[in-house]
PDB file of C-alpha atoms and ligand atoms in Angstrom:
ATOM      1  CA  UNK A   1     -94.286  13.851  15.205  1.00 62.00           C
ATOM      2  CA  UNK A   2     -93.899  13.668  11.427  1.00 80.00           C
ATOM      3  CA  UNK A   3     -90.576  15.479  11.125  1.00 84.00           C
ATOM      4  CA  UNK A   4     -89.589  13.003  14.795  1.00 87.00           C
ATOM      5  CA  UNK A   5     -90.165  10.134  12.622  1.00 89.00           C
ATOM      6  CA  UNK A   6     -88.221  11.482   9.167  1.00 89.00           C
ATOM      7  CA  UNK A   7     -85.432  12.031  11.897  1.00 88.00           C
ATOM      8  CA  UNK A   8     -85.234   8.659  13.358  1.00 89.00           C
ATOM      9  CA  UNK A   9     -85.801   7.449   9.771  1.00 89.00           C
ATOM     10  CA  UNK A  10     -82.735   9.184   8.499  1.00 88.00           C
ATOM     11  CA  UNK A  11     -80.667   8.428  11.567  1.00 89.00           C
ATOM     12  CA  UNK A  12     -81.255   4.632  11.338  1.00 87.00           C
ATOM     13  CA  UNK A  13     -80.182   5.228   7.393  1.00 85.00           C
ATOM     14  CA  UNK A  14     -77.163   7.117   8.418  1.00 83.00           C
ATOM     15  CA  UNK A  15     -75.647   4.418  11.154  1.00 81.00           C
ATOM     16  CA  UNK A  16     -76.648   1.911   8.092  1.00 82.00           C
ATOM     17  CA  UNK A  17     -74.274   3.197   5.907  1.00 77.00           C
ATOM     18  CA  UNK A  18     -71.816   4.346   8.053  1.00 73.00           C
ATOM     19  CA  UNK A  19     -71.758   0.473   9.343  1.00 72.00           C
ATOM     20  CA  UNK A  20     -71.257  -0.267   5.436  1.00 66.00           C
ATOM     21  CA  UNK A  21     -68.781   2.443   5.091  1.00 62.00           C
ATOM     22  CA  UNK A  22     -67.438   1.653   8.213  1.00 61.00           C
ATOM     23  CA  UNK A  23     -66.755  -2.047   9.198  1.00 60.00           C
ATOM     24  CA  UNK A  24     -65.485  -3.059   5.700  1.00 58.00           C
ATOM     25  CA  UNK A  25     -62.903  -0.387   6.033  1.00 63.00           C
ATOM     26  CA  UNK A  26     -61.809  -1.024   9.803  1.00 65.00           C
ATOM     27  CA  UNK A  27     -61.800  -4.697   8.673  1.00 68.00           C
ATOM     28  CA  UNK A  28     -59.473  -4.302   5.596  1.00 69.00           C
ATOM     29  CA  UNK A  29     -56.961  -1.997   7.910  1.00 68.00           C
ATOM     30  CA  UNK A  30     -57.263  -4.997  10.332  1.00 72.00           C
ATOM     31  CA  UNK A  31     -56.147  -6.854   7.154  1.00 75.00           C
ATOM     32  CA  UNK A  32     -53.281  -4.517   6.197  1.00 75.00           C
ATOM     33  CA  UNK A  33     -52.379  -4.711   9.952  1.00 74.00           C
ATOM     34  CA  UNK A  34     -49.797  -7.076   9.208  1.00 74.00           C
ATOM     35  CA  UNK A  35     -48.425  -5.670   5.988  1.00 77.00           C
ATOM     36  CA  UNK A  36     -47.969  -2.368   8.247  1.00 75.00           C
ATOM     37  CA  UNK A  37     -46.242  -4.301  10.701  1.00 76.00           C
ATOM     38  CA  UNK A  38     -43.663  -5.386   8.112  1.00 75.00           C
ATOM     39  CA  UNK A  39     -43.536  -2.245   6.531  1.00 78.00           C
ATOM     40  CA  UNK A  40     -42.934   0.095   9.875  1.00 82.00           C
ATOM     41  CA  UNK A  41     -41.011  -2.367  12.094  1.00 80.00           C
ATOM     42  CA  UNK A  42     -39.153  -4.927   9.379  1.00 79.00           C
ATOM     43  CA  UNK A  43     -38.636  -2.392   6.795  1.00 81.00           C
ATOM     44  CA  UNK A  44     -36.326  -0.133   8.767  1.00 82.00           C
ATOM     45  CA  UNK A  45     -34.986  -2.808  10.982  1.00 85.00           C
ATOM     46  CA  UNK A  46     -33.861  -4.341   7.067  1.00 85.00           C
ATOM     47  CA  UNK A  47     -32.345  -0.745   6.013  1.00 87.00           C
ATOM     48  CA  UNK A  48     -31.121  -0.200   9.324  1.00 87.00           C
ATOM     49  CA  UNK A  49     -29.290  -3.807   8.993  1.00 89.00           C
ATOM     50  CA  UNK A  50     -28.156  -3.382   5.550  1.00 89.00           C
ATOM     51  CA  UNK A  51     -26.719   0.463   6.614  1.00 89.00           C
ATOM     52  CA  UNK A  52     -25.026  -1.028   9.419  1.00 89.00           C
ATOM     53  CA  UNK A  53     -23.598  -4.061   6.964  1.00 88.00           C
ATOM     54  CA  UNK A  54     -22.461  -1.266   4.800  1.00 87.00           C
ATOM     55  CA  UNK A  55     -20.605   0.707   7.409  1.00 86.00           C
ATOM     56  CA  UNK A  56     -19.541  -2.383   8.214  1.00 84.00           C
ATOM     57  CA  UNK A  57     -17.863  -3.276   4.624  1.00 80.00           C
ATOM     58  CA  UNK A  58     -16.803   0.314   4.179  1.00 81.00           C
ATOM     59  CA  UNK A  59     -14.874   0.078   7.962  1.00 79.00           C
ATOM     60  CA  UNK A  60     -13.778  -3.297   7.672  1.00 71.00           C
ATOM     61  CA  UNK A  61     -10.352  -2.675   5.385  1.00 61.00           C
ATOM     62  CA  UNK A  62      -9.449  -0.081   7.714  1.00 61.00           C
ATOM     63  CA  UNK A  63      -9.542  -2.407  10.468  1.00 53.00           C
ATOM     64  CA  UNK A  64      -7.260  -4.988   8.392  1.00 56.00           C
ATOM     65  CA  UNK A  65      -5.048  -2.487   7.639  1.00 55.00           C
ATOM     66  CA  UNK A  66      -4.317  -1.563  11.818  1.00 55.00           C
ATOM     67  CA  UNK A  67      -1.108  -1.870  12.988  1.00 55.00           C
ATOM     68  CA  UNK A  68      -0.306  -2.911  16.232  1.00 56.00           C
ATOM     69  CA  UNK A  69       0.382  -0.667  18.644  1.00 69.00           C
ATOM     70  CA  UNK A  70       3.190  -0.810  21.273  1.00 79.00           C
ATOM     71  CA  UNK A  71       5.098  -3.743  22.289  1.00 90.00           C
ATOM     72  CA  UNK A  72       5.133  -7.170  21.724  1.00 92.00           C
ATOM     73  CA  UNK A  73       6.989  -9.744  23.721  1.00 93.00           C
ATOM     74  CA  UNK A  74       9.625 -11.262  21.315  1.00 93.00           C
ATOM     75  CA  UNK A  75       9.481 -15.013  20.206  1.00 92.00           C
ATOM     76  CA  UNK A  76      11.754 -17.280  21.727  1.00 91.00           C
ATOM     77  CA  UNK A  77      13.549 -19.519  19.735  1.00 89.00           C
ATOM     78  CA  UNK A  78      14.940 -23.236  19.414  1.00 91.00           C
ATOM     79  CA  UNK A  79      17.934 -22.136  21.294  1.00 90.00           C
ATOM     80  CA  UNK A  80      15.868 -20.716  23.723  1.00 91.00           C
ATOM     81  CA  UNK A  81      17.188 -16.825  23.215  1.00 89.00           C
ATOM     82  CA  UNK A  82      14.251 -14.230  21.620  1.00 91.00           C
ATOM     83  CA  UNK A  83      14.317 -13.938  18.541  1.00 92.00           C
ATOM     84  CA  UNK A  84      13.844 -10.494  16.452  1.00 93.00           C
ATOM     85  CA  UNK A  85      12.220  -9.733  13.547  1.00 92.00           C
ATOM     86  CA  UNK A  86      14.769  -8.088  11.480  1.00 92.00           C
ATOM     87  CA  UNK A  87      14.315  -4.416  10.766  1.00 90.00           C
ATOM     88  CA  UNK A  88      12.505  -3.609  13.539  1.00 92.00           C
ATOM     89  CA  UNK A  89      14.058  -1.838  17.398  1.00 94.00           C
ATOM     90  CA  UNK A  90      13.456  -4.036  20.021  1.00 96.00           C
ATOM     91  CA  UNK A  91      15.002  -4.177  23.942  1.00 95.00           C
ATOM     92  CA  UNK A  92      17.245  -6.767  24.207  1.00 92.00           C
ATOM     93  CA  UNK A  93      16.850  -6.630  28.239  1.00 93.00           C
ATOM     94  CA  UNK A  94      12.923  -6.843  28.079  1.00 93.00           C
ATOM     95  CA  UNK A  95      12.856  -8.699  25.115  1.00 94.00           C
ATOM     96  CA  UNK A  96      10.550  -6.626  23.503  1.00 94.00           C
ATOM     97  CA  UNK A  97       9.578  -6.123  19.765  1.00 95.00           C
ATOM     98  CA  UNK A  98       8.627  -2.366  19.063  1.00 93.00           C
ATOM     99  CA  UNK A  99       6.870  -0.987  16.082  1.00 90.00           C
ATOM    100  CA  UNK A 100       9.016   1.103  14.044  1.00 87.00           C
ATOM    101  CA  UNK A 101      10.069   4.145  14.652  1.00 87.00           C
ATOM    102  CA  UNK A 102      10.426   3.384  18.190  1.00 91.00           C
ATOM    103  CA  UNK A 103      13.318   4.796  19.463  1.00 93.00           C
ATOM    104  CA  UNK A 104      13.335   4.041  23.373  1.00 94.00           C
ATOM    105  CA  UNK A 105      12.352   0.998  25.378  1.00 95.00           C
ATOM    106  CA  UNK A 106       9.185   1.805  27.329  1.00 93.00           C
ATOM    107  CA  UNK A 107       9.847  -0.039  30.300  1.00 93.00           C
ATOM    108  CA  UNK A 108      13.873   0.175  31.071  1.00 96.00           C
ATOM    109  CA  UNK A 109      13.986   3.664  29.054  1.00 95.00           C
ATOM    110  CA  UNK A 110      16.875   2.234  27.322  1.00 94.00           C
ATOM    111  CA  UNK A 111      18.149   2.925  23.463  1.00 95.00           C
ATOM    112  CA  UNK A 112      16.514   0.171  21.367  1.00 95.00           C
ATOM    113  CA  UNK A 113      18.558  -2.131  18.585  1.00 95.00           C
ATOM    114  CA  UNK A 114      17.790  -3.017  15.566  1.00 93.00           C
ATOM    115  CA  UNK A 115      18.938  -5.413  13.077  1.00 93.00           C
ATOM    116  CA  UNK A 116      20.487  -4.499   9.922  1.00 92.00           C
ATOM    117  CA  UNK A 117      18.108  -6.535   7.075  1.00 89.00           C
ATOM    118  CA  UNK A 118      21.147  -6.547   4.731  1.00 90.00           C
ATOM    119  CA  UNK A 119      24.174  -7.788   6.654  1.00 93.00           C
ATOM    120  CA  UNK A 120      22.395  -8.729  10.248  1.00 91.00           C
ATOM    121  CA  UNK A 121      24.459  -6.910  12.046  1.00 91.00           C
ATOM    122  CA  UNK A 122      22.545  -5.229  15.373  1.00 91.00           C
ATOM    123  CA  UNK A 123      23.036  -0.757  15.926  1.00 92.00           C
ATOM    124  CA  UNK A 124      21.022   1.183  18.232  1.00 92.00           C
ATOM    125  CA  UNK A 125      17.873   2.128  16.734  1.00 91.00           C
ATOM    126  CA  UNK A 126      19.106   5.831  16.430  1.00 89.00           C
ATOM    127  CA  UNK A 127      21.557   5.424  13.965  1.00 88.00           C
ATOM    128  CA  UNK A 128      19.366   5.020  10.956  1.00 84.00           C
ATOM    129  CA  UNK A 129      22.715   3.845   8.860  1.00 89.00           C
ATOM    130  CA  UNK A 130      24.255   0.599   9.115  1.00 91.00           C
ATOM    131  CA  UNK A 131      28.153   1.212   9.976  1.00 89.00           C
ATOM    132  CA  UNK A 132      28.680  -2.201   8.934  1.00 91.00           C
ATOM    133  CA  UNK A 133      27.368  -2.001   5.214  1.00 93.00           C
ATOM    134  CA  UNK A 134      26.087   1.410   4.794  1.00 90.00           C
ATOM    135  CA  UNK A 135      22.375   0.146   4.498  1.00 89.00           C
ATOM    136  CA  UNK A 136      20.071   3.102   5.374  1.00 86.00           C
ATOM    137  CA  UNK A 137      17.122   1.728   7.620  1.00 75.00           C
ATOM    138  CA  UNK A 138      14.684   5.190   7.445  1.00 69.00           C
ATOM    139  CA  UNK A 139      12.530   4.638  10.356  1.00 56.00           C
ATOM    140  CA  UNK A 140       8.941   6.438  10.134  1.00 57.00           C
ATOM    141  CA  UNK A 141       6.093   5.504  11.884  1.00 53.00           C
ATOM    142  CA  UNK A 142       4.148   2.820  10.461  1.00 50.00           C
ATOM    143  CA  UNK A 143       6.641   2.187   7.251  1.00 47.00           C
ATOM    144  CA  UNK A 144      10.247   1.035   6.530  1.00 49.00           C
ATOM    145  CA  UNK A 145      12.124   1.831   3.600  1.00 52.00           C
ATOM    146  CA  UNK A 146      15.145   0.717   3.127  1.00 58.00           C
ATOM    147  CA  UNK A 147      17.332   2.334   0.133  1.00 61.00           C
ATOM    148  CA  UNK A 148      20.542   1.095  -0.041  1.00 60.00           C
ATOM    149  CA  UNK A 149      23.502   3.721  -0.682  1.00 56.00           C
ATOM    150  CA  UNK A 150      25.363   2.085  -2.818  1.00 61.00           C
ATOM    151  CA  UNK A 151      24.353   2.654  -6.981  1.00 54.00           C
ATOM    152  CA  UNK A 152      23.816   5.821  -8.943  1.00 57.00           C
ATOM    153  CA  UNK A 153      22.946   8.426  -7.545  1.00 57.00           C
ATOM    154  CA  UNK A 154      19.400  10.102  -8.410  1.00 56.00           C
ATOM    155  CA  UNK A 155      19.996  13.075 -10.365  1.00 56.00           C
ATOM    156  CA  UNK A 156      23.200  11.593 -11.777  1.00 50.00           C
ATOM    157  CA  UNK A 157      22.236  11.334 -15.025  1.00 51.00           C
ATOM    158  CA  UNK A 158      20.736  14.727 -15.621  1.00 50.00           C
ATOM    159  CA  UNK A 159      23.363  16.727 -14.327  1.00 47.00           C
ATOM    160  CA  UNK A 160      26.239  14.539 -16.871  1.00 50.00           C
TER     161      UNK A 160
HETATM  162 ZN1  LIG B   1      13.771  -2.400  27.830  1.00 61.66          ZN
HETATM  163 ZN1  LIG B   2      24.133  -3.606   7.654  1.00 61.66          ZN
END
């Protein structure tokens, strides 16, 4: 009966201070609830949003820099004939504007021109010298360079 009693006693003490220990402590996680919230959903949806704004920057020049790919249909001018951009092999019959290095028209499979940028004179885009003024129009994908043939020679010097 006695040691019933000293039970119940210290049972009744224990849910006492386990409500003190307890409730105050569920209650203050309650609390934090929404600072968890912020800090489990908002803080990696914030990284994840700043990463992606990164990748973003880092791809974005890369994107600028793109050339167009394949064909383009050639502008027509006042006179109402295409006109083409100088330095580049385009299909008179299609009139089509290829990038350059292009060599044949995709759709009539014929030899494209180009345009000399020096004297304006049109060649077939094969020849990469101009027999009109000896410009040399070095087609490689994605870049021109055009190096005319007339001046010194490199090398000249060193070997005078
Ligand atoms: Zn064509
Ligand atoms: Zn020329």
């Amino acid at each position: 009966m006695n040691l019933i009693d000293t039970v119940n006693q210290l049972w009744t003490q224990i849910l006492e201070v386990t409500q003190i220990f307890v409730m105050p402590d569920w209650g203050g996680v309650i609390g934090l609830l929404p600072v968890l919230v912020v800090l489990g959903l908002i803080g990696p949806f914030i990284t994840f949003t700043m990463l992606g704004a990164l990748v973003y920057m880092l791809r974005k020049p890369r994107v600028k820099v793109a050339f167009e790919e394949g064909p383009r249909v050639a502008e027509i001018g006042p006179g109402g004939d295409p006109v083409y951009p100088v330095g580049l092999p385009h299909c008179r019959r299609d009139g089509l504007v290829y990038p350059s290095g292009t060599l044949r028209c995709e759709r009539c499979h014929d030899e494209l021109a180009v345009t000399c940028p020096m004297c304006g004179l049109g060649r077939s885009a094969l020849a990469d010298t101009c027999s009109n003024c000896g410009l040399v129009l070095k087609v490689r994908p994605r870049a021109i360079a055009v190096r005319p043939t007339t001046g010194p020679k490199p090398g000249g010097a060193a070997a005078a």
